[in-house]
XYZ file of C-alpha atoms in Angstrom:
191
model
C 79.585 119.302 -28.762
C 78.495 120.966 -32.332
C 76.499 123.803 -30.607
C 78.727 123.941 -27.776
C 81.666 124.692 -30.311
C 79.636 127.275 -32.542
C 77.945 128.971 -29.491
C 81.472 129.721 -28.205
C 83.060 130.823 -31.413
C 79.756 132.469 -33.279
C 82.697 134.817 -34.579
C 84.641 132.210 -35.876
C 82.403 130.627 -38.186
C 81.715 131.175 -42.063
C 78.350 129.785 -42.988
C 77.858 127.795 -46.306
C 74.968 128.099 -48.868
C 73.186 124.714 -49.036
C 70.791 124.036 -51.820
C 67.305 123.231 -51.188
C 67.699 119.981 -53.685
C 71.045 119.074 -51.894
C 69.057 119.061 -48.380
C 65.428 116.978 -50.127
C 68.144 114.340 -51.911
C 69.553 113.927 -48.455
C 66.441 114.038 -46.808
C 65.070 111.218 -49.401
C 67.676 109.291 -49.792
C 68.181 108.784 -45.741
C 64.347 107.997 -45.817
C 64.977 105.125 -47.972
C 67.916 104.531 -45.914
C 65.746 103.840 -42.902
C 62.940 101.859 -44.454
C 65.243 99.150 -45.939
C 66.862 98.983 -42.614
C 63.285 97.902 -41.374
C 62.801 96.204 -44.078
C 65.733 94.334 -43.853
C 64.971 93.428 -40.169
C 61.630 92.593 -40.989
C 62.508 90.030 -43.365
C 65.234 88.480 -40.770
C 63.145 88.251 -38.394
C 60.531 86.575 -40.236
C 63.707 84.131 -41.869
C 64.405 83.300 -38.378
C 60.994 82.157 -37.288
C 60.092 80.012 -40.350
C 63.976 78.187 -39.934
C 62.535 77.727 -36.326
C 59.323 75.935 -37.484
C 61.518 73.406 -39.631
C 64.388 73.298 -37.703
C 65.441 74.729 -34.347
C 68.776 73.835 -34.309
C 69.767 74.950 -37.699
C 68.204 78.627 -36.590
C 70.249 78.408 -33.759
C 73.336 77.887 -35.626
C 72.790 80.242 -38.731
C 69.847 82.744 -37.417
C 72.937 85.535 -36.127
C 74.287 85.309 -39.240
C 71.743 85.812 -41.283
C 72.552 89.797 -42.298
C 76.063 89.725 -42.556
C 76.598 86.386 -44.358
C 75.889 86.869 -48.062
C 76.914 82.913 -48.813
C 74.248 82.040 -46.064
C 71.631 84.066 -47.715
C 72.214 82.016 -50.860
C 72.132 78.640 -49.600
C 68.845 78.951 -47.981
C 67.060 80.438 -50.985
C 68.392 77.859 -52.908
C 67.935 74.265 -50.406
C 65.855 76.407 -47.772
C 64.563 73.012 -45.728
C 66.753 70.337 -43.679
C 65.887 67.860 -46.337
C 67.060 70.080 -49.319
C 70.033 70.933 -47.517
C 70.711 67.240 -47.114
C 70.260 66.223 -50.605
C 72.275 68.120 -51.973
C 75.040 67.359 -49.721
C 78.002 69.007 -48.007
C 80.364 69.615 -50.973
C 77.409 71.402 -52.971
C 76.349 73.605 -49.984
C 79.375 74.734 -49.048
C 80.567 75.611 -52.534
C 77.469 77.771 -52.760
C 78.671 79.519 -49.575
C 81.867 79.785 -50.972
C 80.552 81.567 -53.558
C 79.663 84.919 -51.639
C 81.299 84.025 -48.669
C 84.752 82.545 -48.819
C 86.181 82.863 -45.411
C 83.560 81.674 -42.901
C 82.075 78.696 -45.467
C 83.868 75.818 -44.412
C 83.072 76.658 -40.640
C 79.597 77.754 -41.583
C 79.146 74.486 -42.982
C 80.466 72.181 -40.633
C 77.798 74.203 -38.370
C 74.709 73.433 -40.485
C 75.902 69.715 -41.031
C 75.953 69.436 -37.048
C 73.318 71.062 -37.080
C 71.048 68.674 -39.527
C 72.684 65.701 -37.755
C 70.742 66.990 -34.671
C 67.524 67.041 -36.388
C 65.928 63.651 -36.513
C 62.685 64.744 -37.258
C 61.103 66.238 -40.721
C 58.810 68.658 -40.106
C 54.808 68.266 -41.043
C 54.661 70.233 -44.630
C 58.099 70.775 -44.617
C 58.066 71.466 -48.335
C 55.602 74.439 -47.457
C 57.660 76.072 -45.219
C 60.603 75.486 -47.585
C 58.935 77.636 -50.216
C 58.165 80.323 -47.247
C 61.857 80.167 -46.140
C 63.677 80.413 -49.539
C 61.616 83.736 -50.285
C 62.776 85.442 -46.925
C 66.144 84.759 -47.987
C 66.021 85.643 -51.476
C 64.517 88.717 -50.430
C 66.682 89.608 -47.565
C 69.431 89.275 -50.012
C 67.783 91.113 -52.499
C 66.989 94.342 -49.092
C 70.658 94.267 -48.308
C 72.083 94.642 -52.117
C 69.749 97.482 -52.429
C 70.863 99.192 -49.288
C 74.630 98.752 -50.292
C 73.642 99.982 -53.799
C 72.435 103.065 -51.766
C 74.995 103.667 -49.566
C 77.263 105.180 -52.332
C 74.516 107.557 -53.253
C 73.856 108.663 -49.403
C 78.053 108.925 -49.764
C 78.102 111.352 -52.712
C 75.569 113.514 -51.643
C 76.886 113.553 -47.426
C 79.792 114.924 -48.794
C 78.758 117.496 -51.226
C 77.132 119.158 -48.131
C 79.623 121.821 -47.156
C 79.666 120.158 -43.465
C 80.457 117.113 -45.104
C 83.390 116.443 -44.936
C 83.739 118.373 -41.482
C 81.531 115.692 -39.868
C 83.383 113.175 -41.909
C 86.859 113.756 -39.702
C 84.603 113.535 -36.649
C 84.944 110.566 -34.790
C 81.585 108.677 -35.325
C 80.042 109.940 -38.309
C 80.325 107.835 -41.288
C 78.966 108.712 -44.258
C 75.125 107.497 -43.089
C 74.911 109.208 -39.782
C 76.733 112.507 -41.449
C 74.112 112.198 -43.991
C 71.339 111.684 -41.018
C 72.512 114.814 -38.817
C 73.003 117.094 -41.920
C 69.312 115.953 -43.094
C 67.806 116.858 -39.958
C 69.647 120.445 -39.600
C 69.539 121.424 -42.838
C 70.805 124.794 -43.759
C 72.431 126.294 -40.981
C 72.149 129.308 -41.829
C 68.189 129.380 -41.537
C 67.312 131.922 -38.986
């Protein structure tokens, strides 16, 4: 649609200077952008299997939720095993959730409550796996702060790009994937 527009109107448009340091901070920070997405998914993914080895009904109820449920995050890293989660009952747990995530932690944890109930079984070296599953979620926690500390940077510098704000009033380009596209075309006026 871009190319379409400027091929048709090559008269029509202006061309801006774009720094060289403008397009590498762009380029870098949407680098780190990308590996902390990986990163992130990595670590999820990894959560998910070791909640699976302890307890497959409390991954089924909380694994989805895992990325976008800060509360969640904290609950595991701090009573990461059925038996944790237990002892230090309902109230406790979903005050922690409460914490970070106010509106889904009374639902959240009626879920893992049903969820334990199910269990009847504790898990050969549960305690192991407990240590296993509380650093996953401390450090998926710790991935997505990181990439939300980032996003205002890949904000600030998307926008100081001439075609910033431009592909900012385009449907579809946020601040990341404006930053993404302007990385990978640099200057346009490169011959």
């Amino acid at each position: 649609m871009l190319a379409d527009f400027a091929w048709r109107n090559a008269d029509r448009l202006t061309w801006t200077t774009v720094t060289d340091e403008l397009l590498a901070r762009l380029r870098i920070l949407n680098g780190r952008d990308i590996d902390l997405v990986a990163d992130a998914t990595r670590a999820a993914n990894r959560l998910c299997d070791a909640l699976l080895a302890v307890s497959p009904v409390l991954e089924r109820a909380v694994g989805e939720r895992l990325m976008s449920t800060p509360g969640l995050r904290a609950a595991l890293a701090t009573w990461p095993t059925p038996t944790a989660l237990r002892t230090a009952g309902k109230a406790r747990v979903r005050t922690l959730i409460s914490r970070r995530s106010k509106r889904t932690a009374a639902t959240l944890t009626a879920q893992i409550w049903a969820a334990l109930g199910a269990q009847t079984v504790t898990v050969v070296a549960e305690s192991t796996w407990g240590e296993t599953i509380g650093d996953l979620a401390a450090d998926l926690d710790r991935i997505i702060a990181v990439r939300q500390r980032l996003e205002a940077d890949i904000e600030e510098a998307f926008l100081e790009h001439p075609l910033g704000k431009v592909l900012n009033s385009m449907c579809g380009f946020g601040p990341r994937t404006g930053a993404r596209t302007l990385a990978e075309i640099g200057n346009p006026t490169r011959v």
